[in-house]
Short mmCIF file of C-alpha atoms in Angstrom, two decimals:
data_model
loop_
_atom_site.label_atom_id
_atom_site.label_comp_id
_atom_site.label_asym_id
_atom_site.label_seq_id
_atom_site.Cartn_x
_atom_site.Cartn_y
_atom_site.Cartn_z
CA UNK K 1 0.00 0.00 0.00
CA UNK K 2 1.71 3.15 -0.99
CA UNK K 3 1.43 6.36 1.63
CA UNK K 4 2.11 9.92 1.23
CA UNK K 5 4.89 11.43 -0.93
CA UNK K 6 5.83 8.57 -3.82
CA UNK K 7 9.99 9.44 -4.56
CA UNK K 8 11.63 7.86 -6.90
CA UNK K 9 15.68 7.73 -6.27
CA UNK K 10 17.58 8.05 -9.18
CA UNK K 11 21.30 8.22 -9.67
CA UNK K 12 22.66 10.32 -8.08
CA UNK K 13 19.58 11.76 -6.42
CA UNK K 14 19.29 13.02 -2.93
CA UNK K 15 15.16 13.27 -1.73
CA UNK K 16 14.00 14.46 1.45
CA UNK K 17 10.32 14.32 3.06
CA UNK K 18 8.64 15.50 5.74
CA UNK K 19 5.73 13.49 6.47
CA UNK K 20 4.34 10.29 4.85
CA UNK K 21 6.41 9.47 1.70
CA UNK K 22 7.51 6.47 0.07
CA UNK K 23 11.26 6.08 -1.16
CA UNK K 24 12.22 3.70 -3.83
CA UNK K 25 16.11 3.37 -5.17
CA UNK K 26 15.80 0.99 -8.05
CA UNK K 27 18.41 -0.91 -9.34
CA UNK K 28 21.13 -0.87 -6.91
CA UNK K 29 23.64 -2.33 -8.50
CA UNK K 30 27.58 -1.38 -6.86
CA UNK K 31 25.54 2.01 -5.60
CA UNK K 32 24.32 2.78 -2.08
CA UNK K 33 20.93 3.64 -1.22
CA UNK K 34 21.26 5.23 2.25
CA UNK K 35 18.21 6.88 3.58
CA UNK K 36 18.33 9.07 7.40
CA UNK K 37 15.04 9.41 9.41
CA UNK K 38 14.73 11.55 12.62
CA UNK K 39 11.35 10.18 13.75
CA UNK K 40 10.68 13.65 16.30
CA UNK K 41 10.71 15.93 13.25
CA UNK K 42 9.22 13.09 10.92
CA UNK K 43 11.96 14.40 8.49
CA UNK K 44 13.58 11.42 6.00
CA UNK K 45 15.77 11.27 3.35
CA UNK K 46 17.61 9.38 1.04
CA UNK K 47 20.29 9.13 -1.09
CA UNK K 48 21.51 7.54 -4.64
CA UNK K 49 25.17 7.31 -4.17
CA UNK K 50 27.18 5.91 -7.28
CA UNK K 51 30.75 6.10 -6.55
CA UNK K 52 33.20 6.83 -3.01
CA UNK K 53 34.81 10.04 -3.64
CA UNK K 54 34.35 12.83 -5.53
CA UNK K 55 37.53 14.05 -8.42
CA UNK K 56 39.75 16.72 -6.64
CA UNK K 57 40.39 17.89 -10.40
CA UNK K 58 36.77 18.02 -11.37
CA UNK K 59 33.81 19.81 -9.68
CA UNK K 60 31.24 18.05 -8.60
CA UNK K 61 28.06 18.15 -11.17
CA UNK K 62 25.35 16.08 -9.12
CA UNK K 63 26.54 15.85 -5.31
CA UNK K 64 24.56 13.40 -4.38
CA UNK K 65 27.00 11.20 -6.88
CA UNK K 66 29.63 10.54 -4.33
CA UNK K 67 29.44 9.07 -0.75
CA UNK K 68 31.80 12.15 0.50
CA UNK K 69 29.58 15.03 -0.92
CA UNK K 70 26.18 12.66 -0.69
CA UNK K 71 25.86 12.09 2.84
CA UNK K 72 26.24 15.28 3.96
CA UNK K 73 24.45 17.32 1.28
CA UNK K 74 21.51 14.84 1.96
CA UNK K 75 21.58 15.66 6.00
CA UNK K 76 22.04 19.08 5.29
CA UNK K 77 18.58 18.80 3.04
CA UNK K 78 16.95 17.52 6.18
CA UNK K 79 18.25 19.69 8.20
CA UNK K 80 16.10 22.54 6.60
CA UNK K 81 13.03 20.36 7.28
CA UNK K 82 13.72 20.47 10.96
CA UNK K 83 15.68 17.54 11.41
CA UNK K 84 18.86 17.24 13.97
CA UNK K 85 21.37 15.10 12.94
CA UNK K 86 21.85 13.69 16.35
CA UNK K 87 18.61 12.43 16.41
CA UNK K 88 18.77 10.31 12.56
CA UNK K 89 18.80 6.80 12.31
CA UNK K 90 20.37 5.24 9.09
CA UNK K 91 20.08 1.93 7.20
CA UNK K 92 21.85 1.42 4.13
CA UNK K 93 21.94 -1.43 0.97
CA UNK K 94 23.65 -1.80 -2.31
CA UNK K 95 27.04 -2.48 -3.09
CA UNK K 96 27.17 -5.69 -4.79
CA UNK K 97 29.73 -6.96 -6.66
CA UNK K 98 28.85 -6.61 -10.23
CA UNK K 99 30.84 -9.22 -12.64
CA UNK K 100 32.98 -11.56 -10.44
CA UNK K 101 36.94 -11.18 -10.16
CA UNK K 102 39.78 -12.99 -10.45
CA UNK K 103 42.01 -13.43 -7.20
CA UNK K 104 44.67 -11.75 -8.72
CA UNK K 105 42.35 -8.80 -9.83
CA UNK K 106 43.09 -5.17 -8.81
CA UNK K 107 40.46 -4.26 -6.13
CA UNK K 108 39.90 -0.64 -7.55
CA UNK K 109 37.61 -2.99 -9.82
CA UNK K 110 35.37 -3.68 -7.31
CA UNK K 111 33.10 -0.16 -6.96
CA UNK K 112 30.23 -1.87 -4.73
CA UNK K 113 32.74 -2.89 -1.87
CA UNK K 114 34.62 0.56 -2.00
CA UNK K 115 31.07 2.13 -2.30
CA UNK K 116 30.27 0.27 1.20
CA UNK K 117 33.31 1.25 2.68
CA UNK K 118 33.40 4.90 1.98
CA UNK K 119 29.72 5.77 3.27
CA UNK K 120 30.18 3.91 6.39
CA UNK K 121 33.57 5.79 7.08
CA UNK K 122 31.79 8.63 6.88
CA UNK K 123 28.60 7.43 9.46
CA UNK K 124 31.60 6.47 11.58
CA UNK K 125 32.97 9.89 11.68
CA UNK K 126 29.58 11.22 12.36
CA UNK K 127 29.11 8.57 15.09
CA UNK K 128 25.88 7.85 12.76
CA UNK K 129 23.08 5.42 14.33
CA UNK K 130 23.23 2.58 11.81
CA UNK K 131 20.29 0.38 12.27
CA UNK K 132 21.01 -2.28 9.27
CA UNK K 133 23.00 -2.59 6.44
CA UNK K 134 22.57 -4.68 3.83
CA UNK K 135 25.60 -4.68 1.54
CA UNK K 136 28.06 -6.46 -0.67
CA UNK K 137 27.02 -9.84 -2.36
CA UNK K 138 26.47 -10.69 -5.70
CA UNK K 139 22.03 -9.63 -6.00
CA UNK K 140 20.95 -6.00 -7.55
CA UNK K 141 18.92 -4.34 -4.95
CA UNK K 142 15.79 -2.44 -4.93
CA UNK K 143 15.25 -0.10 -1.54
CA UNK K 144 12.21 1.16 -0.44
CA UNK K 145 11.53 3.17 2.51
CA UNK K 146 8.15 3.91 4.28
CA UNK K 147 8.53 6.80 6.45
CA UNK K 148 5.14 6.67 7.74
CA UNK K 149 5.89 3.35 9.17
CA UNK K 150 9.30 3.22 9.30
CA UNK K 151 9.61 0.19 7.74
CA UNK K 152 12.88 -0.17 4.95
CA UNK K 153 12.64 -3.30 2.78
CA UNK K 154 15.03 -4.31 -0.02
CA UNK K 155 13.88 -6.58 -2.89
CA UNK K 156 15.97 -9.13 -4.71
CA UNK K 157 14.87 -10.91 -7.84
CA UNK K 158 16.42 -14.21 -6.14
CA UNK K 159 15.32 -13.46 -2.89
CA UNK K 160 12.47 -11.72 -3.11
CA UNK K 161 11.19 -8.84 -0.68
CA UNK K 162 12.31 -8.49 3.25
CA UNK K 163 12.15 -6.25 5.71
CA UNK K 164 16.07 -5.01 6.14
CA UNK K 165 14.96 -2.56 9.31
CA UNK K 166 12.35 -0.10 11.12
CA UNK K 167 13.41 2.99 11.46
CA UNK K 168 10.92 3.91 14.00
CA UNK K 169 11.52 3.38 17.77
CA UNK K 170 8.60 1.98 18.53
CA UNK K 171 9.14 -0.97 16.35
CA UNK K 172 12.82 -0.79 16.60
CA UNK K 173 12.05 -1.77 20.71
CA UNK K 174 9.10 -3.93 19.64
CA UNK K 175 11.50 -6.31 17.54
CA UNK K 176 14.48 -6.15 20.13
CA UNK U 1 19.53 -31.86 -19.34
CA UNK U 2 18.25 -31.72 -22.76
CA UNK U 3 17.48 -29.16 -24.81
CA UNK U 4 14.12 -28.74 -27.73
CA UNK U 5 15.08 -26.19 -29.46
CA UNK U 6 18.17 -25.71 -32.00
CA UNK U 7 20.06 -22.69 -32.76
CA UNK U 8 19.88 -23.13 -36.31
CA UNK U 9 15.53 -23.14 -35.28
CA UNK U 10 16.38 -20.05 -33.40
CA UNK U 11 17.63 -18.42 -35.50
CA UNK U 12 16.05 -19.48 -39.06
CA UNK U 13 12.60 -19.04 -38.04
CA UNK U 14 13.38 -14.97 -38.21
CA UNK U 15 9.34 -14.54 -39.03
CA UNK U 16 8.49 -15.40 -35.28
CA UNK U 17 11.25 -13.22 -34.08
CA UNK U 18 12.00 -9.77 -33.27
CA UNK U 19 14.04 -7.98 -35.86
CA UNK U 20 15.53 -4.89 -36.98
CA UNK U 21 13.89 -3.14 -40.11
CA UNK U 22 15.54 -4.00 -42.99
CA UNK U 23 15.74 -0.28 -43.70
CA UNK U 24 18.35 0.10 -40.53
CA UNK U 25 19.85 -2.99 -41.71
CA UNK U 26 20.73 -1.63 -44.96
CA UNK U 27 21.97 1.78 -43.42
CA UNK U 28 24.27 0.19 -41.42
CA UNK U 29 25.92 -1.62 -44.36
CA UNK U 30 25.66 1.46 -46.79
CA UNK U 31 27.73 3.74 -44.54
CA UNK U 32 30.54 0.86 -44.00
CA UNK U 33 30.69 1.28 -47.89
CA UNK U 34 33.51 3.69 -49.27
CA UNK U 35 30.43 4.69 -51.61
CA UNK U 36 27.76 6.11 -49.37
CA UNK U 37 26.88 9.34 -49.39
CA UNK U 38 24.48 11.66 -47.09
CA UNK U 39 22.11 11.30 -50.15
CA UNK U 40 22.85 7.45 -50.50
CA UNK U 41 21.94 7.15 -46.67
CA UNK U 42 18.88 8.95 -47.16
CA UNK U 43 17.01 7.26 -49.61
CA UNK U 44 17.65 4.03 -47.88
CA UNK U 45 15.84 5.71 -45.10
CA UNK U 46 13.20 6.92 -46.13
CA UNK U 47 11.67 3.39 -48.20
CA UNK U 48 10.76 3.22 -44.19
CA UNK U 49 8.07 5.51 -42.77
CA UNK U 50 8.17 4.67 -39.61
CA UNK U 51 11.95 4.60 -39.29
CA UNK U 52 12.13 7.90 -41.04
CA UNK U 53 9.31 9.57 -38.60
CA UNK U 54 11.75 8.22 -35.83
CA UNK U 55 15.06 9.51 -37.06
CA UNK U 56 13.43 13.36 -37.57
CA UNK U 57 12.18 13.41 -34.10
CA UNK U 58 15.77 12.41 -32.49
CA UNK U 59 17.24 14.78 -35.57
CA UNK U 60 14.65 17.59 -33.87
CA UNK U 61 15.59 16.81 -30.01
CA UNK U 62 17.18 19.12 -28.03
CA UNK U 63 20.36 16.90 -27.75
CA UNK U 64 21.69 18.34 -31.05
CA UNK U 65 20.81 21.78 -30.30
CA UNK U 66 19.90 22.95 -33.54
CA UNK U 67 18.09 26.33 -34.01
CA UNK U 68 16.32 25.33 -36.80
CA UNK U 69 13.95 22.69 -37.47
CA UNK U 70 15.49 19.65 -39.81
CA UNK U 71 11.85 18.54 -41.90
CA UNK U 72 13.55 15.89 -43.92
CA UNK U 73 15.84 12.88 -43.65
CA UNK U 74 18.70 14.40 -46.77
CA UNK U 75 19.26 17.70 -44.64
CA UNK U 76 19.18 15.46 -41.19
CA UNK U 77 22.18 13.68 -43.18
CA UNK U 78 23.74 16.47 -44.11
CA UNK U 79 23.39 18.51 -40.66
CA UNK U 80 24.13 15.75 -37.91
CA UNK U 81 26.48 13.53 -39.87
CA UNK U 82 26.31 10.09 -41.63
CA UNK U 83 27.37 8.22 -38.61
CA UNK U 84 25.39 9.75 -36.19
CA UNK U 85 22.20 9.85 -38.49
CA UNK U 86 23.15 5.89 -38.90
CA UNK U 87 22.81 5.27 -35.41
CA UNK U 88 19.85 7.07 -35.11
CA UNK U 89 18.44 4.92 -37.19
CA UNK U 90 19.51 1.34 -35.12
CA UNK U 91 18.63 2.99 -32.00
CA UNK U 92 15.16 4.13 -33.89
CA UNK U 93 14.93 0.50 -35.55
CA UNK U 94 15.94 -1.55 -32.83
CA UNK U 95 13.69 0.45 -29.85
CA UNK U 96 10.26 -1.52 -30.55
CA UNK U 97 11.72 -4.68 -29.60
CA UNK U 98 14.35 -3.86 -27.05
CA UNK U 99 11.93 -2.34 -25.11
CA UNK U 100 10.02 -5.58 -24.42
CA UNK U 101 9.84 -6.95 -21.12
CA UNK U 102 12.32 -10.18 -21.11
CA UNK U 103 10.70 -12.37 -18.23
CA UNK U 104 13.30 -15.24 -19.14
CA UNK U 105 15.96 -12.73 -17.21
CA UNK U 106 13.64 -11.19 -14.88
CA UNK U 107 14.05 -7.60 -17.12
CA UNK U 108 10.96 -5.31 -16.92
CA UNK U 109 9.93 -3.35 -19.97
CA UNK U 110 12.61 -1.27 -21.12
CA UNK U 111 14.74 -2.80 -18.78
CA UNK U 112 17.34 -4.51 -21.78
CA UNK U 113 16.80 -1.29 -23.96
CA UNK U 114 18.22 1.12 -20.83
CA UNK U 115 21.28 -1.78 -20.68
CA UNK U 116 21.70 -2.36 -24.29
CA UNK U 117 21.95 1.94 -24.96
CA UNK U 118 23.79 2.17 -21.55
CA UNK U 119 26.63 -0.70 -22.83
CA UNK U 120 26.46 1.40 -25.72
CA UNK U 121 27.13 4.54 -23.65
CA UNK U 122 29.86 2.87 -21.52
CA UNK U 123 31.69 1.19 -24.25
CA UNK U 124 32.09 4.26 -26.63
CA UNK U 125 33.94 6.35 -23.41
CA UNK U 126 36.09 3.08 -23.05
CA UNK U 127 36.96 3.47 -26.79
CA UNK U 128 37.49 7.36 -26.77
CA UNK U 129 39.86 6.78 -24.04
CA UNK U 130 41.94 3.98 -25.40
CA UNK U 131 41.72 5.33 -29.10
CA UNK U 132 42.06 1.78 -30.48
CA UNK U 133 38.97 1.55 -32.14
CA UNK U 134 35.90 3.57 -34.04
CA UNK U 135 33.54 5.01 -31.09
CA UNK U 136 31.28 4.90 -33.38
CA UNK U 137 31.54 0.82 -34.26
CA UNK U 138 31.74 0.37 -30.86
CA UNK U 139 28.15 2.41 -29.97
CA UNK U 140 26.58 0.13 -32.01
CA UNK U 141 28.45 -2.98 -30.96
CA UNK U 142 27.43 -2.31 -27.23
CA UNK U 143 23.59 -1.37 -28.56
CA UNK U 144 23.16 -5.01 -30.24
CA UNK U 145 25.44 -7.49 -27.87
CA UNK U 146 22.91 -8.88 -26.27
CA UNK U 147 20.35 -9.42 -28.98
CA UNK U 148 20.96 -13.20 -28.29
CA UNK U 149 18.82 -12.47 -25.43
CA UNK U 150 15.75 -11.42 -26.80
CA UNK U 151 15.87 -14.25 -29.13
CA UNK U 152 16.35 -16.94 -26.43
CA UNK U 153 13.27 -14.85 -24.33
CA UNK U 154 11.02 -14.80 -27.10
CA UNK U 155 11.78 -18.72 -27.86
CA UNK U 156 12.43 -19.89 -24.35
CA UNK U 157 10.56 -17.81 -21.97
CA UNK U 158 9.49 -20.91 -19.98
CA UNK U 159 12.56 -22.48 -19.99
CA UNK U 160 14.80 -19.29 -18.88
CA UNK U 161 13.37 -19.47 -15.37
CA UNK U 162 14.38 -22.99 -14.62
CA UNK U 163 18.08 -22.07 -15.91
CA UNK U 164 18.01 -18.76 -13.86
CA UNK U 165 17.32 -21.72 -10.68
CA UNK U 166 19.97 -23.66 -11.99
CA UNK U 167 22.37 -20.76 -12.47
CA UNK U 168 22.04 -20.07 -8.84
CA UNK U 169 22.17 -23.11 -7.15
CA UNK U 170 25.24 -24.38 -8.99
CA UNK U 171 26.90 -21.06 -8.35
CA UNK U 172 28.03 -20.71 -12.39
CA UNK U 173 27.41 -17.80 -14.75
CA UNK U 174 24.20 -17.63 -16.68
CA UNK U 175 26.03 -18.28 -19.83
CA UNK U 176 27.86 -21.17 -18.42
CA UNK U 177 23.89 -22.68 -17.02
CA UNK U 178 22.46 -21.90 -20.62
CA UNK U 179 25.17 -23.99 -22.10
CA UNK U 180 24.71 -26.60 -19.83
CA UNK U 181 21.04 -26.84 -19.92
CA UNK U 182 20.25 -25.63 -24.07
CA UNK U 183 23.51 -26.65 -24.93
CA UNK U 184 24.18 -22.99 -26.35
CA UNK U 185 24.50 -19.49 -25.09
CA UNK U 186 22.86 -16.11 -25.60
CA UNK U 187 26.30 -15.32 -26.89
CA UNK U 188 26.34 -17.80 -29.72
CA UNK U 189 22.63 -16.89 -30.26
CA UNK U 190 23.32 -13.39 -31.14
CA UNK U 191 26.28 -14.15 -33.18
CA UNK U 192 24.12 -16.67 -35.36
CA UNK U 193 21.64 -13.99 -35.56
CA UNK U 194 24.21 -10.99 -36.46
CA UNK U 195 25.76 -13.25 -38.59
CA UNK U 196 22.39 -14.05 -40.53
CA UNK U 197 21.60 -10.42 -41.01
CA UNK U 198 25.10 -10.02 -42.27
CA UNK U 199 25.75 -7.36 -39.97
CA UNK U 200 29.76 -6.45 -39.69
CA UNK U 201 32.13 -8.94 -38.12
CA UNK U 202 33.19 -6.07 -35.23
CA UNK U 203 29.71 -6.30 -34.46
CA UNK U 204 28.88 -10.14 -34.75
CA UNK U 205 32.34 -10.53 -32.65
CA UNK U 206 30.80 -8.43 -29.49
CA UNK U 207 28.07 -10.57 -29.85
CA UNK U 208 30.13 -13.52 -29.51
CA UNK U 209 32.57 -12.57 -27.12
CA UNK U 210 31.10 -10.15 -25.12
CA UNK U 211 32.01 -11.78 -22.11
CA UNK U 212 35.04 -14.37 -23.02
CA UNK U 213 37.17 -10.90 -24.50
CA UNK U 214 40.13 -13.14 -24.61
CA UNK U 215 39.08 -15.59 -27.02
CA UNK U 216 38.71 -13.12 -29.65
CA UNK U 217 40.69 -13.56 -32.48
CA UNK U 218 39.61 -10.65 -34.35
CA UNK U 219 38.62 -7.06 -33.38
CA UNK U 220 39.50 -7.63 -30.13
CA UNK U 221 39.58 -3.91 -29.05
CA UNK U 222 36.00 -3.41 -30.08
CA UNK U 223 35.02 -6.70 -27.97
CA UNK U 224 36.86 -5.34 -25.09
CA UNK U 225 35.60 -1.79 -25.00
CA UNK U 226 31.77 -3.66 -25.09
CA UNK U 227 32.80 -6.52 -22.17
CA UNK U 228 34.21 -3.02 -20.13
CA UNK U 229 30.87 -1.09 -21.00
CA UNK U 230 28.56 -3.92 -20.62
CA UNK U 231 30.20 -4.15 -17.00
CA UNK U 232 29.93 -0.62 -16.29
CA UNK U 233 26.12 -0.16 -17.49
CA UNK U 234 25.42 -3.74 -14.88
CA UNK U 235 27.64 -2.68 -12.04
CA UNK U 236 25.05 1.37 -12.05
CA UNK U 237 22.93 -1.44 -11.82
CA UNK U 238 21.01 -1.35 -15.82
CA UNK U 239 20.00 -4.72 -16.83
CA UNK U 240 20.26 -6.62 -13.91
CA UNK U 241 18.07 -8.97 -14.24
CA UNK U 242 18.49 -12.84 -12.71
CA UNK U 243 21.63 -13.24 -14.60
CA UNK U 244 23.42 -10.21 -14.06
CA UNK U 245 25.93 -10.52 -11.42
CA UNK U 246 27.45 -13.84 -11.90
CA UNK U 247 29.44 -13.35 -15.31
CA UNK U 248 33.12 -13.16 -14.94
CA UNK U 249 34.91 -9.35 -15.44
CA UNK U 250 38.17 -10.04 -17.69
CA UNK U 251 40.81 -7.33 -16.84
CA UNK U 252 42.56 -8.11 -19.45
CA UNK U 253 40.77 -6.34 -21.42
CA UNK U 254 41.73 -3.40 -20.02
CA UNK U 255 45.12 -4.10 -20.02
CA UNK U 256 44.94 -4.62 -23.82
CA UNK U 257 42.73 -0.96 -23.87
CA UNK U 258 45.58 0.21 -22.06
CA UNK U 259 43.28 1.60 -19.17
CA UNK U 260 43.97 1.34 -15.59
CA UNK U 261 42.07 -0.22 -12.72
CA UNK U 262 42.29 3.35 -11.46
CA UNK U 263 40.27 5.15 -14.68
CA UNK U 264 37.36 3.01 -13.66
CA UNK U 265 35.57 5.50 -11.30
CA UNK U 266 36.08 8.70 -14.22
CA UNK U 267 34.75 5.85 -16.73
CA UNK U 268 32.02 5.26 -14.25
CA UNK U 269 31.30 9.32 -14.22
CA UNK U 270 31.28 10.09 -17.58
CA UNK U 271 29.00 7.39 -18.00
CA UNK U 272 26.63 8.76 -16.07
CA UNK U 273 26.26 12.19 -17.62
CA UNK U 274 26.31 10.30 -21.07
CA UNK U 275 23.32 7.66 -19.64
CA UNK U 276 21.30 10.64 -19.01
CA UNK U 277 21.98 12.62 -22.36
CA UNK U 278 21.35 9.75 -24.32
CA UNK U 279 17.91 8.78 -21.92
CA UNK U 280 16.46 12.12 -22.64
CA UNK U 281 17.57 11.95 -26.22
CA UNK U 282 15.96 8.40 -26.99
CA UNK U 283 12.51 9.72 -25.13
CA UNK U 284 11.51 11.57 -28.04
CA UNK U 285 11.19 7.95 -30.07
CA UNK U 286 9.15 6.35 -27.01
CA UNK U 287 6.94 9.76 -26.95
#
């Protein structure tokens, strides 16, 4: 059943809701869908990130493109909605590894793992609430957040649909 | 396991099949020719309505940029160029069917066109940067590398899901599992089917090869630009469908490219500006 806001993710995208909306990041391939709700404000957002680090010899056209210009553009968007980053819980999926490797291949190849790795660095730094992750692997992800409910799911077409995570405390206590 | 259904059938029994208008066909071999002309091009064009209806609207699309209006297919020539007006008219001829959902590999509808343009995308960058092949012959070698695939769907539909199952369980890559259980792959498929429409050997060898680069005797740098750009498009996650993440990435070909490990992420975005030029370009022939 779809509620409130419907927000599709695309690459590269950053979205940001207050009140009901439904977030979908299709196709997560070696990309992160990361998506931040502060449950007092009812502020959440999410973001398409495609690749760890922005060029230091290129500006940056879409900053919702790189994990280190993503994250924090995509706070600071719900920051202007009222939210306090403090207060944000995260959950992120994607990263898979697309094509499989030989042992002896260089690991600047693999852009899902690095992907993983760089956004969580960040959270780290920001001593970010993680709730779940669901990264790495060899499945394309689809990640859809209901904000009204809390509730983040990814789809698989192997594994179907599952719950990853609620991002609400109420059912975050409920399921401890 | 057994399989029902031959390549040769496959492939022979071209009525039943998706195909690419003879018109676009016939482009594509006029402007390999030393011969062809903008006026040569043009006539072969326009023997196809709807072709010709398509190629003016992505003539008339904001991608070009042109400040006046092109009204017919001689002046569209002329203006844009014979290569890009040539694949124009593949990406005009081959839309109707690429478009189609392929439930043998889980692909929505317009999942395999977004990965067959976005290979496309991918692989011309790979070629501009290693400058050992035609950007050009390489677009249209990453369009049509996986036309194998909408062959097998349309013939095998019910069969693809038990190979995806198969696929997984065993671990292997989807060619490897169609091989096994058909006793061919969508790679041979779409080299039989190249072949049969006598499209050029660059182009029937990406179909072949597209993922086994290194057993290309032939026009291997076009083969490896498409296995690099067909890797590229699947890991920003176009055309994953059940089979996408199990095939195996050959960086050799990138040694042969001359590309580093290290070029991957400005490959990666590039490709996504180009993805999105080219998306809003090819809306105006799904409009």
């Amino acid at each position: 059943m779809s509620t409130g806001t419907q927000l599709l993710v695309g690459m590269a995208d950053i979205k940001v809701a207050k009140g009901p909306a439904t977030f979908t990041c299709l196709g997560l391939g070696s990309c992160i869908g990361l998506v931040a709700f502060d449950e007092q404000a009812d502020v959440c957002g999410m973001v398409h990130i495609m690749l760890p680090e922005a060029f230091k010899d290129k500006p940056v056209d879409k900053i919702g493109k790189f994990a280190n210009t993503g994250v924090p553009a995509m706070i600071a968007e719900m920051e202007k909605l009222g939210a306090n980053p403090s207060r944000m819980v995260m959950a992120l999926a994607g990263g898979a590894q697309v094509f499989k490797f030989g042992s002896a291949a260089s690991s600047r190849l693999d852009v899902g793992a690095r992907n993983a790795e760089a956004t969580l660095e960040i959270l780290r730094g920001m001593r970010a609430k993680i709730s779940a992750q669901d990264t790495g692997g060899s499945s394309g992800r689809t990640m859809i957040v209901k904000s009204d409910t809390g509730v983040v799911t990814v789809r698989t077409v192997h594994g179907g649909e599952t719950e990853l995570c609620c991002l609400r405390r109420g059912r975050r206590s409920a399921a401890a | 396991m057994s399989h029902t259904v031959t390549i040769e059938q496959i492939v022979s029994k071209t009525s039943d099949l998706p195909t690419i208008p003879a018109a676009a066909l016939k482009v594509m071999r006029e402007t390999q020719s030393s011969s062809a002309s903008a006026a040569s091009v043009a006539r072969i064009i326009v023997t196809d309505q709807a072709l010709s209806a398509r190629v003016l609207r992505l003539a008339n699309s904001a991608f070009y940029g042109l400040s006046r209006k092109i009204s017919d297919l001689p002046e569209a020539v002329v203006v844009l160029g014979m290569k890009s007006v040539k694949n124009l008219a593949l990406v005009a001829g081959t839309y109707p069917w690429m478009k189609r959902p392929l439930t043998g590999y889980c692909l929505g509808p317009e999942e395999m066109w977004r990965h067959a343009f976005g290979c496309a995308a991918a692989a011309q960058i790979v070629a501009r940067m290693s400058r050992k092949c035609s950007e050009d012959l390489v677009f249209t070698a990453g369009l049509l590398h996986d036309i194998g695939k909408v062959a097998l769907s349309v013939w095998l539909e019910n069969k693809m899901g038990a190979i995806l199952l198969y696929a997984g369980r065993e671990e292997i890559s989807f060619d490897e599992a169609e091989r096994r259980v058909l006793g061919y792959d969508h790679c041979q498929v779409g080299f039989h089917l190249a072949t049969s429409w006598n499209l050029p050997e660059e182009i029937c060898s990406a179909c072949l090869y597209h993922h086994t680069p290194a057993q290309a005797a032939e026009h291997q740098s076009v083969v490896d630009c498409v296995h690099v750009g067909d890797y590229i498009c699947s890991a920003m996650g176009f055309g994953l469908g059940g089979d996408g993440m199990l095939y195996p990435f050959d960086e050799g070909s990138l040694t042969r490219l001359g590309i580093s490990p290290d070029q991957i992420d400005a490959i990666t975005d590039e490709f996504v500006e180009k993805f999105e030029e080219y998306e809003a370009l090819f809306s105006e022939i799904a409009a």
